[in-house]
Structures are given as C-alpha cells and as structure tokens.
mmCIF file of C-alpha atoms and ligand atoms in Angstrom:
data_model
loop_
_atom_site.group_PDB
_atom_site.id
_atom_site.type_symbol
_atom_site.label_atom_id
_atom_site.label_comp_id
_atom_site.label_asym_id
_atom_site.label_seq_id
_atom_site.Cartn_x
_atom_site.Cartn_y
_atom_site.Cartn_z
ATOM 1 C CA MET A 1 -26.463 -149.502 -53.697
ATOM 2 C CA ILE A 2 -25.031 -150.900 -50.510
ATOM 3 C CA ARG A 3 -26.791 -153.105 -47.982
ATOM 4 C CA ILE A 4 -25.322 -153.749 -44.551
ATOM 5 C CA GLN A 5 -26.463 -156.921 -42.834
ATOM 6 C CA ASN A 6 -27.668 -156.832 -39.206
ATOM 7 C CA GLU A 7 -24.565 -158.213 -37.545
ATOM 8 C CA PRO A 8 -22.003 -155.861 -39.094
ATOM 9 C CA TRP A 9 -24.437 -152.943 -38.757
ATOM 10 C CA ASP A 10 -24.890 -153.540 -35.027
ATOM 11 C CA ALA A 11 -21.105 -153.823 -34.656
ATOM 12 C CA MET A 12 -20.550 -150.534 -36.518
ATOM 13 C CA VAL A 13 -23.108 -148.650 -34.408
ATOM 14 C CA ALA A 14 -21.699 -150.138 -31.182
ATOM 15 C CA HIS A 15 -18.183 -149.157 -32.271
ATOM 16 C CA ALA A 16 -19.253 -145.602 -33.125
ATOM 17 C CA ARG A 17 -21.021 -145.234 -29.766
ATOM 18 C CA SER A 18 -18.053 -146.626 -27.840
ATOM 19 C CA THR A 19 -15.564 -144.103 -29.221
ATOM 20 C CA TYR A 20 -17.933 -141.129 -28.803
ATOM 21 C CA PRO A 21 -17.143 -138.207 -28.559
ATOM 22 C CA ASN A 22 -14.293 -139.263 -30.841
ATOM 23 C CA GLU A 23 -14.542 -140.581 -34.367
ATOM 24 C CA CYS A 24 -14.245 -144.292 -34.977
ATOM 25 C CA CYS A 25 -13.244 -145.987 -38.221
ATOM 26 C CA GLY A 26 -13.303 -149.455 -39.660
ATOM 27 C CA ALA A 27 -13.516 -151.656 -42.723
ATOM 28 C CA MET A 28 -16.578 -153.240 -44.337
ATOM 29 C CA LEU A 29 -16.204 -156.668 -45.910
ATOM 30 C CA GLY A 30 -18.657 -158.472 -48.130
ATOM 31 C CA SER A 31 -19.612 -159.268 -51.661
ATOM 32 C CA LEU A 32 -19.810 -157.211 -54.776
ATOM 33 C CA ASP A 33 -22.079 -157.776 -57.754
ATOM 34 C CA GLY A 34 -21.693 -154.839 -60.101
ATOM 35 C CA ASP A 35 -23.030 -151.843 -58.188
ATOM 36 C CA ASN A 36 -24.784 -154.045 -55.652
ATOM 37 C CA LYS A 37 -22.754 -154.385 -52.502
ATOM 38 C CA VAL A 38 -23.606 -156.476 -49.480
ATOM 39 C CA VAL A 39 -21.631 -155.970 -46.285
ATOM 40 C CA SER A 40 -21.511 -159.103 -44.139
ATOM 41 C CA GLU A 41 -18.678 -158.243 -41.799
ATOM 42 C CA ALA A 42 -17.316 -155.109 -40.164
ATOM 43 C CA ILE A 43 -13.815 -154.847 -38.764
ATOM 44 C CA ALA A 44 -13.079 -152.105 -36.239
ATOM 45 C CA LEU A 45 -9.808 -150.337 -36.989
ATOM 46 C CA LYS A 46 -7.749 -147.947 -34.939
ATOM 47 C CA ASN A 47 -8.226 -144.239 -35.408
ATOM 48 C CA ALA A 48 -4.558 -143.365 -35.880
ATOM 49 C CA PHE A 49 -5.001 -139.616 -36.109
ATOM 50 C CA GLU A 50 -2.529 -137.969 -33.760
ATOM 51 C CA GLY A 51 -4.498 -135.057 -32.424
ATOM 52 C CA ALA A 52 -8.071 -134.301 -31.491
ATOM 53 C CA GLN A 53 -10.123 -137.221 -32.795
ATOM 54 C CA ALA A 54 -13.506 -135.568 -32.283
ATOM 55 C CA ALA A 55 -13.553 -134.462 -35.920
ATOM 56 C CA ARG A 56 -10.818 -136.486 -37.597
ATOM 57 C CA TYR A 57 -9.877 -140.035 -38.280
ATOM 58 C CA GLU A 58 -6.913 -141.569 -39.985
ATOM 59 C CA LEU A 59 -6.419 -145.136 -41.114
ATOM 60 C CA ARG A 60 -3.016 -146.717 -41.098
ATOM 61 C CA PRO A 61 -2.221 -148.156 -44.538
ATOM 62 C CA GLU A 62 -1.060 -151.403 -42.935
ATOM 63 C CA ASP A 63 -4.439 -151.789 -41.192
ATOM 64 C CA LEU A 64 -6.229 -151.301 -44.484
ATOM 65 C CA LEU A 65 -3.967 -153.842 -46.180
ATOM 66 C CA ALA A 66 -4.640 -156.311 -43.360
ATOM 67 C CA ALA A 67 -8.410 -155.776 -43.759
ATOM 68 C CA ASP A 68 -8.078 -156.347 -47.502
ATOM 69 C CA LYS A 69 -6.161 -159.558 -46.862
ATOM 70 C CA ALA A 70 -8.709 -160.699 -44.266
ATOM 71 C CA ALA A 71 -11.443 -160.174 -46.848
ATOM 72 C CA ARG A 72 -9.654 -162.200 -49.507
ATOM 73 C CA ASP A 73 -8.821 -164.963 -47.011
ATOM 74 C CA ARG A 74 -12.566 -165.321 -46.412
ATOM 75 C CA GLY A 75 -13.503 -165.131 -50.075
ATOM 76 C CA MET A 76 -14.884 -161.624 -49.659
ATOM 77 C CA ASP A 77 -14.035 -158.157 -50.900
ATOM 78 C CA LEU A 78 -13.129 -155.029 -49.025
ATOM 79 C CA ILE A 79 -16.248 -153.019 -49.867
ATOM 80 C CA GLY A 80 -15.540 -149.819 -48.053
ATOM 81 C CA ILE A 81 -14.662 -147.818 -45.013
ATOM 82 C CA TYR A 82 -16.903 -146.524 -42.268
ATOM 83 C CA HIS A 83 -16.343 -143.763 -39.767
ATOM 84 C CA SER A 84 -18.436 -141.737 -37.358
ATOM 85 C CA HIS A 85 -19.279 -138.062 -37.051
ATOM 86 C CA PRO A 86 -19.852 -137.268 -33.370
ATOM 87 C CA ASP A 87 -22.539 -134.579 -32.973
ATOM 88 C CA CYS A 88 -22.375 -133.878 -36.692
ATOM 89 C CA ASP A 89 -24.433 -134.848 -39.720
ATOM 90 C CA ALA A 90 -23.383 -137.797 -41.876
ATOM 91 C CA TYR A 91 -22.018 -135.611 -44.659
ATOM 92 C CA PHE A 92 -18.777 -136.165 -46.550
ATOM 93 C CA SER A 93 -16.310 -133.519 -45.451
ATOM 94 C CA LYS A 94 -13.493 -131.946 -47.415
ATOM 95 C CA THR A 95 -11.004 -133.931 -45.331
ATOM 96 C CA ASP A 96 -13.006 -137.090 -45.991
ATOM 97 C CA LEU A 97 -12.729 -136.371 -49.716
ATOM 98 C CA GLN A 98 -8.994 -135.770 -49.536
ATOM 99 C CA ASN A 99 -8.499 -139.105 -47.775
ATOM 100 C CA SER A 100 -10.879 -141.044 -49.994
ATOM 101 C CA CYS A 101 -10.399 -143.754 -52.604
ATOM 102 C CA PRO A 102 -12.828 -143.860 -55.519
ATOM 103 C CA TRP A 103 -13.195 -147.650 -55.442
ATOM 104 C CA TYR A 104 -14.648 -147.824 -51.918
ATOM 105 C CA SER A 105 -17.987 -146.938 -50.382
ATOM 106 C CA PHE A 106 -17.660 -144.574 -47.448
ATOM 107 C CA VAL A 107 -20.321 -144.986 -44.808
ATOM 108 C CA VAL A 108 -20.612 -142.134 -42.314
ATOM 109 C CA LEU A 109 -22.554 -142.668 -39.088
ATOM 110 C CA SER A 110 -23.906 -139.623 -37.317
ATOM 111 C CA ILE A 111 -23.762 -140.083 -33.549
ATOM 112 C CA GLN A 112 -25.673 -137.398 -31.677
ATOM 113 C CA LYS A 113 -25.182 -137.129 -27.902
ATOM 114 C CA GLY A 114 -23.743 -140.652 -27.877
ATOM 115 C CA GLU A 115 -26.619 -142.296 -29.746
ATOM 116 C CA PHE A 116 -26.907 -143.360 -33.376
ATOM 117 C CA HIS A 117 -28.850 -140.765 -35.362
ATOM 118 C CA HIS A 118 -28.543 -141.459 -39.104
ATOM 119 C CA ALA A 119 -26.073 -142.669 -41.722
ATOM 120 C CA ASN A 120 -25.156 -142.074 -45.353
ATOM 121 C CA SER A 121 -22.944 -143.825 -47.849
ATOM 122 C CA TRP A 122 -20.743 -141.834 -50.223
ATOM 123 C CA LEU A 123 -18.990 -142.620 -53.473
ATOM 124 C CA PRO A 124 -16.106 -140.212 -54.121
ATOM 125 C CA ASN A 125 -15.126 -139.428 -57.699
ATOM 126 C CA PHE A 126 -11.658 -140.114 -59.069
ATOM 127 C CA GLU A 127 -10.608 -136.472 -58.760
ATOM 128 C CA GLN A 128 -11.580 -136.512 -55.061
ATOM 129 C CA THR A 129 -13.505 -133.284 -55.640
ATOM 130 C CA GLU A 130 -16.972 -134.540 -54.792
ATOM 131 C CA ALA A 131 -18.846 -137.562 -53.541
ATOM 132 C CA ALA A 132 -22.226 -138.862 -54.651
ATOM 133 C CA LYS A 133 -24.719 -140.253 -52.198
ATOM 134 C CA GLU A 134 -25.143 -143.992 -52.547
ATOM 135 C CA GLU A 135 -28.377 -145.764 -51.671
ATOM 136 C CA LEU A 136 -27.835 -147.328 -48.258
ATOM 137 C CA THR A 137 -29.955 -149.902 -46.462
ATOM 138 C CA TYR A 138 -29.292 -151.437 -43.078
HETATM 139 ZN ZN1 ZN U 1 -15.765 -137.607 -41.843
#
C-alpha cells in the first residue's frame, strides 16, 4: 500500500490542476518498508511530450535520474511517478503501461473540469502487460 502525506498530496493536486487541460507528471519521494510506502515529498517534473499533452505525458530520463538523486541526497527513495488524466478516469492506459517500470508505484489523478475528482495507484508487472491496483491513502 502507498500513503501520501498531506503536503506532497496537496502539491500533486495543485500541480495537476495547474496544467489542466494538459497532463502533468512528477516524482514521489519517501520511504519504503517492504510493500508499505510513504510519500513525504512530491517533485513536479516537466511533461516533455512533444505533441498534444491532453492525453499524454513523457518524462525525460535525466529528470527522473535527478529526482532519484534528490531522493538519495535526502535519505529517501524514489517511490513512484504521478501524472494526471484530464477529464478522464484514473485508469492505467496502454501507453502508461508501455512507459512503466515495475519497481515504481504509478499514481494517476483524475481531474474533471479542472478539479480533482479521484486517484488510483497502479503497480505494473514486469512484462508491462497489466497493472494491479495498489491500496492508496491520502
Ligand atoms: Zn496516463
């Protein structure tokens, strides 16, 4: 399960609302104890997708590496990635699967008409063929 503390959660929702109607993306930092993850910091990253960003996001590998380094510098782990789905449910799309990594949690925030609606966390399998829903609290 994954728990997102108030501060990073508020930052993630604010980020997702600010990029609406485009997708936002970012990194979640925190601590890891077996399957129990606690997110204590969120870092907004640039959506680097060159094209319509209403239904796509792309992370630059160097941004992800920098987020990973920032986590280690602070004695934390890079727990996962978040992104938003403007006017769409918080499902894990085929594109999301193709761009996933099995060792991260993927939190999807559904933003409907500019306001936060609901969120889910997903755990992709190693084959990147499906993702299981992870218990999410915020
Ligand atoms: Zn998506």
